[in-house]
PDB file of C-alpha atoms in Angstrom:
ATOM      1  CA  UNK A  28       0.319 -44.212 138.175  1.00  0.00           C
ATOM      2  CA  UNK A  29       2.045 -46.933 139.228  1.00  0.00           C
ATOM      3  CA  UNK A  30       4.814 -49.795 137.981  1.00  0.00           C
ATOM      4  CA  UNK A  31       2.334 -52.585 137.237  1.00  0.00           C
ATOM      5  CA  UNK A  32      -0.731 -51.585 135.223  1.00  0.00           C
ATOM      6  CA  UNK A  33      -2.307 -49.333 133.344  1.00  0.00           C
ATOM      7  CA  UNK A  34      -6.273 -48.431 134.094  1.00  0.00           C
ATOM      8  CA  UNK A  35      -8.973 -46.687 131.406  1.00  0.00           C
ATOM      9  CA  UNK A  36     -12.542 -45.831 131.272  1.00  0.00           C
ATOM     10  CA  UNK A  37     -14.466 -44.889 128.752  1.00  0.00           C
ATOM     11  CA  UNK A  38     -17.711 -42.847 129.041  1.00  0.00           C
ATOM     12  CA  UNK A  39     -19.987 -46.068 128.961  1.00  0.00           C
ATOM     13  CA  UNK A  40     -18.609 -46.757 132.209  1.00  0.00           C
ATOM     14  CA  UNK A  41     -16.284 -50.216 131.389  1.00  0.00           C
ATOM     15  CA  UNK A  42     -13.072 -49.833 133.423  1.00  0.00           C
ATOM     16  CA  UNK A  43      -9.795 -51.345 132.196  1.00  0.00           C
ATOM     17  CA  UNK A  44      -7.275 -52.652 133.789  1.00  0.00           C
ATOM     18  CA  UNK A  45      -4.220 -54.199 131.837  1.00  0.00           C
ATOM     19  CA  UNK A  46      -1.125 -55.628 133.174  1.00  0.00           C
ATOM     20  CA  UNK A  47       2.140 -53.823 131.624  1.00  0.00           C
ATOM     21  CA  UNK A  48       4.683 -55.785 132.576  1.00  0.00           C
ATOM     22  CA  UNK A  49       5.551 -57.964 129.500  1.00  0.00           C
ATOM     23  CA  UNK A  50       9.513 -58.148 129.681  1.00  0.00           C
ATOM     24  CA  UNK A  51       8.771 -59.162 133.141  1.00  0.00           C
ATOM     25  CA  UNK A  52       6.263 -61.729 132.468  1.00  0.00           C
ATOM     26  CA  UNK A  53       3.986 -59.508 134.332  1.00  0.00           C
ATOM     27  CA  UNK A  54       5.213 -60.807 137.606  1.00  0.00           C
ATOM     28  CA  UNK A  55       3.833 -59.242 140.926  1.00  0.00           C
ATOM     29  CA  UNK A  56       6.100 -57.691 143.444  1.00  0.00           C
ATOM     30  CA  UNK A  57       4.642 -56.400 146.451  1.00  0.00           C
ATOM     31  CA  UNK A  58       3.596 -52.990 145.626  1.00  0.00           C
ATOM     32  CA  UNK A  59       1.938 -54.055 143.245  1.00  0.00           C
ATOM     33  CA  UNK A  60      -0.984 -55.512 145.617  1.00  0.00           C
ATOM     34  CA  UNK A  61      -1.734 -52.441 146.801  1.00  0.00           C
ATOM     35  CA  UNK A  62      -2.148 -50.807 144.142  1.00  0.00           C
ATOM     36  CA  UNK A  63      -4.565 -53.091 142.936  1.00  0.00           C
ATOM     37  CA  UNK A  64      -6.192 -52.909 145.677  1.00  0.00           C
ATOM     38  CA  UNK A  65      -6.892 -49.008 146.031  1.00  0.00           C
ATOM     39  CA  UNK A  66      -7.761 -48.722 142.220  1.00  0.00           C
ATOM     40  CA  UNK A  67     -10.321 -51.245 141.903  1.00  0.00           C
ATOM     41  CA  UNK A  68     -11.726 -50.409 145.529  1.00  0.00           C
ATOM     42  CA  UNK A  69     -11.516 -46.731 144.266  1.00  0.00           C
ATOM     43  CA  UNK A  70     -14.203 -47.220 141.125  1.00  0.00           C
ATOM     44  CA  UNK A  71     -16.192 -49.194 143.343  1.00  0.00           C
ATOM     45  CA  UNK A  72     -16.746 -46.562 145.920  1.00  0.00           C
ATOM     46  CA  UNK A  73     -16.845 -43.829 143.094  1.00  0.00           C
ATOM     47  CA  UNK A  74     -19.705 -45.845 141.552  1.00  0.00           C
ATOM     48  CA  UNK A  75     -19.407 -45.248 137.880  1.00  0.00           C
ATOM     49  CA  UNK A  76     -18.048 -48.238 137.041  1.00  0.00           C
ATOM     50  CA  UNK A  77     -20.166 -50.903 135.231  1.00  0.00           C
ATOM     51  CA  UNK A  78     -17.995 -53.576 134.311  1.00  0.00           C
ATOM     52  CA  UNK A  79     -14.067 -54.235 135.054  1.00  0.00           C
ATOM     53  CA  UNK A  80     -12.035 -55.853 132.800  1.00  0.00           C
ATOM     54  CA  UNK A  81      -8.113 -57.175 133.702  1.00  0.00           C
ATOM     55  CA  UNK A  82      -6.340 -58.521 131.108  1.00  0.00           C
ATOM     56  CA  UNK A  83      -2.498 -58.212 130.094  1.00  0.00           C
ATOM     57  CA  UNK A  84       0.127 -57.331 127.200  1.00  0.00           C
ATOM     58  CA  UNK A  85       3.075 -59.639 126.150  1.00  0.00           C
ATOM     59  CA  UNK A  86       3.459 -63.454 125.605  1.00  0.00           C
ATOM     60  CA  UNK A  87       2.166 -64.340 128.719  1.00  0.00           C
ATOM     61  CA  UNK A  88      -0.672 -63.194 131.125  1.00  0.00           C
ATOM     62  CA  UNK A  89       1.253 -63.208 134.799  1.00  0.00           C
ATOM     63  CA  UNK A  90       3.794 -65.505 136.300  1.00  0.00           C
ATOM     64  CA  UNK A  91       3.059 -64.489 139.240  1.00  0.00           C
ATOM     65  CA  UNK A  92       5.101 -63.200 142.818  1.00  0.00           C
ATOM     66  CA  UNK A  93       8.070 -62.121 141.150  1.00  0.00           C
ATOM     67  CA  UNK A  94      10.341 -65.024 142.493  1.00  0.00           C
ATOM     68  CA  UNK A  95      13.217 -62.179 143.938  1.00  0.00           C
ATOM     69  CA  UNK A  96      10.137 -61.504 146.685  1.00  0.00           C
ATOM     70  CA  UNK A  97      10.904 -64.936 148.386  1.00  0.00           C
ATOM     71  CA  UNK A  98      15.129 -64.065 148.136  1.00  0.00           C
ATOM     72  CA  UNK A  99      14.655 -61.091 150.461  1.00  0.00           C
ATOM     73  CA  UNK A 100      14.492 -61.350 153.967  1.00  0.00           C
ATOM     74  CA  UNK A 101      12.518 -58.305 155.130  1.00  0.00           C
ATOM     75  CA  UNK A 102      10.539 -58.187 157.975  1.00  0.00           C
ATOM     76  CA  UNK A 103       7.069 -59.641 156.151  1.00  0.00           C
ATOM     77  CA  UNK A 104       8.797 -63.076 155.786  1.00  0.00           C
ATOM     78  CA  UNK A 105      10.118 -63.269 158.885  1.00  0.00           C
ATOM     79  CA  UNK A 106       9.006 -66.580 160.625  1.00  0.00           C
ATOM     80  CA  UNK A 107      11.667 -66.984 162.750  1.00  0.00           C
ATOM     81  CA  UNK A 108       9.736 -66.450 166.451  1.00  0.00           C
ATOM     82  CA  UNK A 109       6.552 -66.217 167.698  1.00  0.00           C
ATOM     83  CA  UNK A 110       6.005 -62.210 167.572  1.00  0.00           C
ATOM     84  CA  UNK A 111       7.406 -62.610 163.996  1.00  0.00           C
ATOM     85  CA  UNK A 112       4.341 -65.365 162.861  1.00  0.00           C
ATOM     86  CA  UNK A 113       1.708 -63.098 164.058  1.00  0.00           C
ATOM     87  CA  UNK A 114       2.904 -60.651 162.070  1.00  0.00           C
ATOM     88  CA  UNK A 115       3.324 -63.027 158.969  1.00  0.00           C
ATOM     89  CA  UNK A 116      -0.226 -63.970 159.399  1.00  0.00           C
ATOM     90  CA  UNK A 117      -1.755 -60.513 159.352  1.00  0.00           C
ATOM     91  CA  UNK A 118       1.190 -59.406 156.468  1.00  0.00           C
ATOM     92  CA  UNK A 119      -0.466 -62.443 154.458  1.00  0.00           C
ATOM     93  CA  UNK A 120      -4.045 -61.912 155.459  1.00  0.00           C
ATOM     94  CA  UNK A 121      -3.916 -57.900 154.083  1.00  0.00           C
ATOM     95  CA  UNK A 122      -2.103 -59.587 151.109  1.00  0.00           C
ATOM     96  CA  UNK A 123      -5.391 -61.759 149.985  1.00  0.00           C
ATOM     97  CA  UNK A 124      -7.489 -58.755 150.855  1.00  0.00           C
ATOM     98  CA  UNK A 125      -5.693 -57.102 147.673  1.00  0.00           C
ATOM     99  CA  UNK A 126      -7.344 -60.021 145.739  1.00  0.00           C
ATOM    100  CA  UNK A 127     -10.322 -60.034 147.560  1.00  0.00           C
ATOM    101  CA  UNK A 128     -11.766 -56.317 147.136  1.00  0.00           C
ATOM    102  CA  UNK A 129     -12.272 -57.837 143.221  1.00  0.00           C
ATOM    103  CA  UNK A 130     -14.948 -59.921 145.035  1.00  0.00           C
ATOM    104  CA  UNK A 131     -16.090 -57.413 146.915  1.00  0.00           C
ATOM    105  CA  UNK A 132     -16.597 -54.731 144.454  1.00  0.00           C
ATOM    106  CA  UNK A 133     -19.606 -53.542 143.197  1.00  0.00           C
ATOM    107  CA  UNK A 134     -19.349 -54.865 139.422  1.00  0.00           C
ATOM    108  CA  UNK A 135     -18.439 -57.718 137.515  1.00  0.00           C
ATOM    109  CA  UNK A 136     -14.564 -58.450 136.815  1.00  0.00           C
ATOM    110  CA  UNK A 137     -13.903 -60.138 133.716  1.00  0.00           C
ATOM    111  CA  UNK A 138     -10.791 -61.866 133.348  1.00  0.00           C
ATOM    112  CA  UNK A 139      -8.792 -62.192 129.720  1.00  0.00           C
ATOM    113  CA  UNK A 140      -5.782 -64.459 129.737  1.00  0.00           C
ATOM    114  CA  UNK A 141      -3.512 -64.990 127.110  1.00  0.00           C
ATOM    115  CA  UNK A 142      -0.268 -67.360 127.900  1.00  0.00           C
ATOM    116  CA  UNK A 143       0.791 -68.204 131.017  1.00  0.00           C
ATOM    117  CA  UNK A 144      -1.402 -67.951 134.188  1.00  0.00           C
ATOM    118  CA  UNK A 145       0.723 -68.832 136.754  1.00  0.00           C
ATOM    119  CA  UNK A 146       1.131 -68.343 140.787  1.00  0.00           C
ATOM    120  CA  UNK A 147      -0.146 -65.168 141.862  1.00  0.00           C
ATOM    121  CA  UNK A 148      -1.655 -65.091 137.998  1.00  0.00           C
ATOM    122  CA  UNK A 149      -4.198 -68.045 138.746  1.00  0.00           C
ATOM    123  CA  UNK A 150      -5.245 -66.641 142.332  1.00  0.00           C
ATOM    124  CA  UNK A 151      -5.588 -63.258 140.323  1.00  0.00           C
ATOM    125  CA  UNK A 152      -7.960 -65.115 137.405  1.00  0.00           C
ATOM    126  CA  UNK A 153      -9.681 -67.074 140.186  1.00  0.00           C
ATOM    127  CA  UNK A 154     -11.296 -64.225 142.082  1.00  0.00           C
ATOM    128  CA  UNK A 155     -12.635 -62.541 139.151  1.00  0.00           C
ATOM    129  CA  UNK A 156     -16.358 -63.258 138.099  1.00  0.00           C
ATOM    130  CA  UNK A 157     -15.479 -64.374 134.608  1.00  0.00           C
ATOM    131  CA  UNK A 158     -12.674 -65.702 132.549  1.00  0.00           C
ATOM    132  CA  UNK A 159     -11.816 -66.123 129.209  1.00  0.00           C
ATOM    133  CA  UNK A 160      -9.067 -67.381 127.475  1.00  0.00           C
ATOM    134  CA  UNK A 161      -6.972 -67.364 123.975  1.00  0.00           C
ATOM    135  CA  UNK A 162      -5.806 -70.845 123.030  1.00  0.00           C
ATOM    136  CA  UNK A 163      -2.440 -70.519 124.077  1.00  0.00           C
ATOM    137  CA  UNK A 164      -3.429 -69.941 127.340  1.00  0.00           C
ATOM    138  CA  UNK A 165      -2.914 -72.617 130.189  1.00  0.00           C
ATOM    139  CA  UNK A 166      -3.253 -72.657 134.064  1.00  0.00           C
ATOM    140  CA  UNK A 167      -1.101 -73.625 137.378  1.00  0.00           C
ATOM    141  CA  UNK A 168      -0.335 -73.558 140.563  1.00  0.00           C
ATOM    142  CA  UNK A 169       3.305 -73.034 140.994  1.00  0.00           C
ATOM    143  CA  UNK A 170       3.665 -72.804 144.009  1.00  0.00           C
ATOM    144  CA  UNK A 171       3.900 -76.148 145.242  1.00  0.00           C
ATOM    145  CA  UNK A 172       6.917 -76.665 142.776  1.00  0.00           C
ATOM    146  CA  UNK A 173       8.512 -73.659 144.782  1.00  0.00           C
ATOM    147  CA  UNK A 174       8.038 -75.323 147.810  1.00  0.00           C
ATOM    148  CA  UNK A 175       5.070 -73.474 149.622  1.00  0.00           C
ATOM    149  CA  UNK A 176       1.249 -74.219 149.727  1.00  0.00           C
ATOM    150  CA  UNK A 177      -0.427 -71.327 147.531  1.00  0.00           C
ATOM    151  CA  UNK A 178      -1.908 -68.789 149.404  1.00  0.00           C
ATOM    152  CA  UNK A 179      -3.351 -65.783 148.060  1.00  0.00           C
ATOM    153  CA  UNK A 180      -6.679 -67.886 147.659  1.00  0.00           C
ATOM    154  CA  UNK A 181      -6.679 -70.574 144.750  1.00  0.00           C
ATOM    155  CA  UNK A 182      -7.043 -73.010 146.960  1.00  0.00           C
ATOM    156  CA  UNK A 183     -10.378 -71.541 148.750  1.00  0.00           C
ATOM    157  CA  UNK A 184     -11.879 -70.758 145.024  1.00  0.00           C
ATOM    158  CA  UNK A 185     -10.466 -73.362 142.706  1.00  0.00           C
ATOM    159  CA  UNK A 186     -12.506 -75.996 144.160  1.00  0.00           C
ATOM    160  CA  UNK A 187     -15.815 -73.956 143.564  1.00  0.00           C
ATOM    161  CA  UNK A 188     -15.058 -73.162 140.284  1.00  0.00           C
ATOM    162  CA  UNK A 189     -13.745 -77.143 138.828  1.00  0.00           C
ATOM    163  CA  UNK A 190     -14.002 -80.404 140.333  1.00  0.00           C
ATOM    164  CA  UNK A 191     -12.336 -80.854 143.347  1.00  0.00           C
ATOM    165  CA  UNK A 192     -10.415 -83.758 142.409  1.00  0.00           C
ATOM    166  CA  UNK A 193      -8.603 -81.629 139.185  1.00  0.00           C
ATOM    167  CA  UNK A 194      -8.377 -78.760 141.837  1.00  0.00           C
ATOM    168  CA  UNK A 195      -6.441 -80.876 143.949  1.00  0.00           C
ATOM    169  CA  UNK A 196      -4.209 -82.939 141.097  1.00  0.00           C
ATOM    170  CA  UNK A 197      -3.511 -79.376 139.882  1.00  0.00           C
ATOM    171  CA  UNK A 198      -2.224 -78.059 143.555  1.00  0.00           C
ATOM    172  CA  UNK A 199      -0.692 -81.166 144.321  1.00  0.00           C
ATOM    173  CA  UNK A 200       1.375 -81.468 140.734  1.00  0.00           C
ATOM    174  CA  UNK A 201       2.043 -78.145 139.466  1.00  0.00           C
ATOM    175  CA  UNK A 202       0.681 -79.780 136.420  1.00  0.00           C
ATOM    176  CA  UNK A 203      -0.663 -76.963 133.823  1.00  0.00           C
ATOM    177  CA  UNK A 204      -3.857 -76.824 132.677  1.00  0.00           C
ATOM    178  CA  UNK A 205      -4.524 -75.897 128.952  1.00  0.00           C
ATOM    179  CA  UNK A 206      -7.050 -73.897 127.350  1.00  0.00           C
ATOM    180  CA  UNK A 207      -9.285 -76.565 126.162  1.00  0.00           C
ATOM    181  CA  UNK A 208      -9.776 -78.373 129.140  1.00  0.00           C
ATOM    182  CA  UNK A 209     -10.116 -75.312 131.376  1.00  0.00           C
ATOM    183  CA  UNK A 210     -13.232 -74.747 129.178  1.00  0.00           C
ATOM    184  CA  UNK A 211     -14.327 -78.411 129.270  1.00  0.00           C
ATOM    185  CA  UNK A 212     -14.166 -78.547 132.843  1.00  0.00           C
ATOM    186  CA  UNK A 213     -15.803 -74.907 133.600  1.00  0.00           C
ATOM    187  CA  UNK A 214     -12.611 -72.714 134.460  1.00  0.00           C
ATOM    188  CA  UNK A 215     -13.132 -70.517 131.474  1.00  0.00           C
ATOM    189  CA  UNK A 216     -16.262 -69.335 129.290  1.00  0.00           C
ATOM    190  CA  UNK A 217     -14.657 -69.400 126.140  1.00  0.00           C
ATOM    191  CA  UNK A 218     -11.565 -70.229 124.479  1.00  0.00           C
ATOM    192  CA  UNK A 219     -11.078 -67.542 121.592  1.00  0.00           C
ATOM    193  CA  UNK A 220      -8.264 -68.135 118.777  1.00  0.00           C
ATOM    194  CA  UNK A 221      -5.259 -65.277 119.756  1.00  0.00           C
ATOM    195  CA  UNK A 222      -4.998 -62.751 122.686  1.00  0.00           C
ATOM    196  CA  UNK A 223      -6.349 -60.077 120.225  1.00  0.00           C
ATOM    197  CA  UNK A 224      -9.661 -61.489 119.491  1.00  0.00           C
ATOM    198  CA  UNK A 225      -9.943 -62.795 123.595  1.00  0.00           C
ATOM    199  CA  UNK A 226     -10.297 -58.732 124.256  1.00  0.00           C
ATOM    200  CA  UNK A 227     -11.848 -57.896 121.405  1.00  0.00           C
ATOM    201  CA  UNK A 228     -14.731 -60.628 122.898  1.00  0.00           C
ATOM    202  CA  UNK A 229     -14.208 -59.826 126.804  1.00  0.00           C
ATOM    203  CA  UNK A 230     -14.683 -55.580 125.835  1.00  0.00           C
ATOM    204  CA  UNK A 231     -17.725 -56.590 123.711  1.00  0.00           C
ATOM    205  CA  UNK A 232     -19.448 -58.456 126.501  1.00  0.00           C
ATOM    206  CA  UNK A 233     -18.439 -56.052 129.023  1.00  0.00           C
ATOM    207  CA  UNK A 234     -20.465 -53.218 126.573  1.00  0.00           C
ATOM    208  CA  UNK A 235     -23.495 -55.154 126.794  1.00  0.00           C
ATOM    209  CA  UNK A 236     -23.207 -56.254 130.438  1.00  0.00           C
ATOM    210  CA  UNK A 237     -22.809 -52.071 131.104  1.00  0.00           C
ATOM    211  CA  UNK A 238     -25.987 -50.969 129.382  1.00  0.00           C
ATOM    212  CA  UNK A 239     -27.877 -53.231 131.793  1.00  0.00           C
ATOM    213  CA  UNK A 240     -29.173 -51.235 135.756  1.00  0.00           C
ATOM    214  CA  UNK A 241     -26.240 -51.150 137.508  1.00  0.00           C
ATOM    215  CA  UNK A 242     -28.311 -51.676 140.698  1.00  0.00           C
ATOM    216  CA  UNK A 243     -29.613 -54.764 139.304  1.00  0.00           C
ATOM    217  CA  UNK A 244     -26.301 -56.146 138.638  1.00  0.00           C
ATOM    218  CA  UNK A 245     -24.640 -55.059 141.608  1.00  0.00           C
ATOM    219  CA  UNK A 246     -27.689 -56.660 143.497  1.00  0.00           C
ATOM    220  CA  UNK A 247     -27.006 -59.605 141.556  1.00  0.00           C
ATOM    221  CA  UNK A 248     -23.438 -60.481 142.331  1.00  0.00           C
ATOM    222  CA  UNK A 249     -24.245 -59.744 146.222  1.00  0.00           C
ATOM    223  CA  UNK A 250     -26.764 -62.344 145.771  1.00  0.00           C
ATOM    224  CA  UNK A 251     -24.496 -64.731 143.612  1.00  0.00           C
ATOM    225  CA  UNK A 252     -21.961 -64.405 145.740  1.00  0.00           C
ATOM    226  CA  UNK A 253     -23.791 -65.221 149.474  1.00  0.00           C
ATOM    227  CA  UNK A 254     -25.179 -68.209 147.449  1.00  0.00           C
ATOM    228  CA  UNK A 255     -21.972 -69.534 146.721  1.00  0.00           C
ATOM    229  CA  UNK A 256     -20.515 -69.046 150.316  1.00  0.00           C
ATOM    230  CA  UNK A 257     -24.100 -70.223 152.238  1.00  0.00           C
ATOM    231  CA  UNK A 258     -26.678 -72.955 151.786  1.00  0.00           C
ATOM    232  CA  UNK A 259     -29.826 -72.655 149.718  1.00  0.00           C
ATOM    233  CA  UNK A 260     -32.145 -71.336 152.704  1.00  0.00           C
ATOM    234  CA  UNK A 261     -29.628 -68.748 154.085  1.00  0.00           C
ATOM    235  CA  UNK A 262     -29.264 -67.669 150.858  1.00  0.00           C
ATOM    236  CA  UNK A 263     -33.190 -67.333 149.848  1.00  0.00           C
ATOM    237  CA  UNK A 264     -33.629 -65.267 152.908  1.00  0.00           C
ATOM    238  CA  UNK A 265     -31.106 -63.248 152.247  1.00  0.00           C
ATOM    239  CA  UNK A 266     -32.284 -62.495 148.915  1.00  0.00           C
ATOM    240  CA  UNK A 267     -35.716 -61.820 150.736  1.00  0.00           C
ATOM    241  CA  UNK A 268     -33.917 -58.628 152.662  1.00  0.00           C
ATOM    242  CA  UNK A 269     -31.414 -57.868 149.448  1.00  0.00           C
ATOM    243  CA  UNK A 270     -34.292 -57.357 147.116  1.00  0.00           C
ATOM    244  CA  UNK A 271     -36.733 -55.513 149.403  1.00  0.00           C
ATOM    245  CA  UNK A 272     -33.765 -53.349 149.623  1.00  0.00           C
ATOM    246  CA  UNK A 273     -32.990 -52.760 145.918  1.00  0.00           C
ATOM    247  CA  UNK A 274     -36.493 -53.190 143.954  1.00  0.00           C
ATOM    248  CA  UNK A 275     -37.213 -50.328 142.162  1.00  0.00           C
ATOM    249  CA  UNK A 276     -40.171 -50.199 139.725  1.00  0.00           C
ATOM    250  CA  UNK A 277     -39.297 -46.685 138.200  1.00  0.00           C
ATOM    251  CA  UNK A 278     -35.974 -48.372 137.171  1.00  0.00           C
ATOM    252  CA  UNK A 279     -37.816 -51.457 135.655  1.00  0.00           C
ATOM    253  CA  UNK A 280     -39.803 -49.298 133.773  1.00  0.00           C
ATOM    254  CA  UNK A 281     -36.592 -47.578 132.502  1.00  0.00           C
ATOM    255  CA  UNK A 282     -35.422 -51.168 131.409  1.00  0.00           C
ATOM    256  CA  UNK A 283     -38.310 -52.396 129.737  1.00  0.00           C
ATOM    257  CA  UNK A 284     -38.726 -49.085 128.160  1.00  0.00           C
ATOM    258  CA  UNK A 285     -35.236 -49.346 126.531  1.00  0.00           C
ATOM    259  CA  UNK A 286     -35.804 -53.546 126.198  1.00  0.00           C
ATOM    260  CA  UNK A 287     -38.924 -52.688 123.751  1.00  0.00           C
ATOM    261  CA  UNK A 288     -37.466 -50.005 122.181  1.00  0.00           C
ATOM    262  CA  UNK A 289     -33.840 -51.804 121.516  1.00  0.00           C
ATOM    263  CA  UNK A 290     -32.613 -47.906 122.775  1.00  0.00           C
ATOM    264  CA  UNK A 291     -29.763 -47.520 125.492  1.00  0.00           C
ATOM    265  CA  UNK A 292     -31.729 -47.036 128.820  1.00  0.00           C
ATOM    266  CA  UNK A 293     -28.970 -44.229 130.121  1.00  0.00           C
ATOM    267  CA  UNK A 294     -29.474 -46.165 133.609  1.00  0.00           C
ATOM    268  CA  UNK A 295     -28.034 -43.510 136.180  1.00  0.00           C
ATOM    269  CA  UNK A 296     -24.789 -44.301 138.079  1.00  0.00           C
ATOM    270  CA  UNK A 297     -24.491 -45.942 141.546  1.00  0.00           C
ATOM    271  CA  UNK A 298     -24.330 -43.463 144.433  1.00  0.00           C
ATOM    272  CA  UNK A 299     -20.566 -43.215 145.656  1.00  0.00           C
ATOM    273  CA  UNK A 300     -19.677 -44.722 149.114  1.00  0.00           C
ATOM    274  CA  UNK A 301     -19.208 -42.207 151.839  1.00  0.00           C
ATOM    275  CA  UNK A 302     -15.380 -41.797 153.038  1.00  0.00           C
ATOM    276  CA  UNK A 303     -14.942 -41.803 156.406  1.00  0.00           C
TER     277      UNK A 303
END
C-alpha cells in the first residue's frame, strides 16, 4: 500500500497499475519512485504477469516531480562540494532506475494518458512499450521551463520514439504536444475520444496480448529492445543465442492448437526469479 497508486490483477494475468493522486495532479514525490520500482520489479520476478497497464484517475494523467521536491534542501540535492555531486549523481542514477525496471521487466507496459503528461509524467509514458491517449491529452517537457535539463530519461528515449528535431523543439521550448500530433508523429498508437474509452481500449488489448506464450513475448521485448539499443548485426546474433535459448516446440504446438481452435491456450506462467 502506498500514497501514489493503486495495483490489481485479475486471474488472466493483466496487472494494473493506476495513479491515485487526482487532487494532486498525480504529481511524484520521492517515495513514490520506489515504490514503483519494487511493485513492478515484484510481478516481474513473480512471473505471472502478462501484460502491465499504468494509467491514472482525475483531469490530468501526472504533472510530474511534485514541484515542493526542488524547495527542500535535503541531502539528495545537495550540490554544493565535490563529496556532495557524487552523491547527487548516484541519488539521480537510482532515481532513473525506478523508471527503468519498466524496461526491464519481463512484459509489456502499456501506457493510458488522459490530460496532462507532464515532467516526470512524459519520462514515465516514455519508458513504457506502448501509449495511448484520449484527445485531451497533450505532452511536455517541463522541465526546461523550471530551469533544469530533464533527467529521469526523456531525453535518452524521446528521440527514438519521434523525430529528433520535434524531440529537441519540445525539450528546448516546453512547448506541449497535443494528442493528434503525438499520433501523427508516432508518440502514441491511438488517440481514443475520453479517458474512459482510452482504458476501456488499453485493458482490451492488454486481454489479447495476455492469451498469447508469455515466453514468446517476453523473448520478444528482449529482442526488441537490444535492437533498438544495438545495430542490425549485433542484434541478429543476439537473437541467434536468445532464440536457441527460448524455442520450444511443445509450446508452439500449444499455440497453434489454441490458434486453430480459436480456444484460450492456458499457456503456463513464467518461472519466478530466484531471490538472493
Amino acid at each position: 500500500m502506498n500514497d501514489f497508486f493503486t495495483l490489481t490483477q485479475s486471474p488472466q494475468g493483466v496487472a494494473h497499475l493506476q495513479l491515485n493522486r487526482p487532487e494532486r495532479m498525480n504529481t511524484m514525490a520521492p517515495a513514490f519512485f520506489p515504490a514503483l520500482r519494487d511493485a513492478v520489479q515484484t510481478l516481474s520476478d513473480e512471473g505471472r504477469t502478462r501484460v502491465l497497464v499504468i494509467s491514472s484517475t482525475g483531469k490530468h494523467f501526472s504533472a510530474g516531480m511534485a514541484l515542493d521536491t526542488f524547495a527542500g534542501q535535503g541531502a539528495m540535492l545537495d550540490t554544493s562540494n565535490a563529496r556532495a555531486r557524487l552523491s547527487f549523481q548516484d541519488s539521480l542514477q537510482r532515481l532513473m532506475d525506478c523508471f527503468s525496471v519498466l524496461d526491464q521487466a519481463r512484459f509489456p507496459v502499456i501506457c493510458a494518458v488522459q490530460g496532462g503528461c507532464i515532467g516526470g509524467g512524459f519520462d514515465l509514458a516514455a519508458v513504457c512499450d506502448m501509449r495511448f491517449c484520449s484527445a485531451d491529452a497533450f505532452f511536455s517537457v517541463q522541465e526546461i521551463n523550471i530551469g533544469m535539463a530533464a533527467d529521469l530519461g526523456i531525453l535518452q528515449r524521446l528521440q527514438r520514439l519521434i523525430p529528433p528535431g520535434l524531440a529537441r523543439e519540445l525539450a528546448y521550448t516546453g512547448e506541449r504536444l497535443p494528442a493528434e500530433r503525438a499520433l501523427g508523429v508516432g508518440l502514441v498508437n491511438a488517440v481514443l475520444p475520453d479517458a474512459e474509452a482510452l482504458l476501456a481500449h488499453v485493458m482490451n488489448l492488454a486481454a489479447a496480448i495476455a492469451t498469447k506464450s508469455p515466453l514468446a513475448i517476453s523473448a520478444s521485448k528482449l529482442a526488441l529492445n537490444h535492437a533498438r539499443d544495438h545495430g542490425v548485426a549485433a542484434s541478429l546474433a543476439h537473437m541467434s543465442v536468445l532464440q536457441s535459448a527460448v524455442f520450444d516446440t511443445a509450446e508452439m504446438g500449444q499455440a497453434i492448437m489454441a490458434w486453430k481452435s480459436k480456444q484460450d491456450a492456458g499457456f503456463a506462467d513464467l518461472n519466478p526469479v530466484a531471490q538472493l
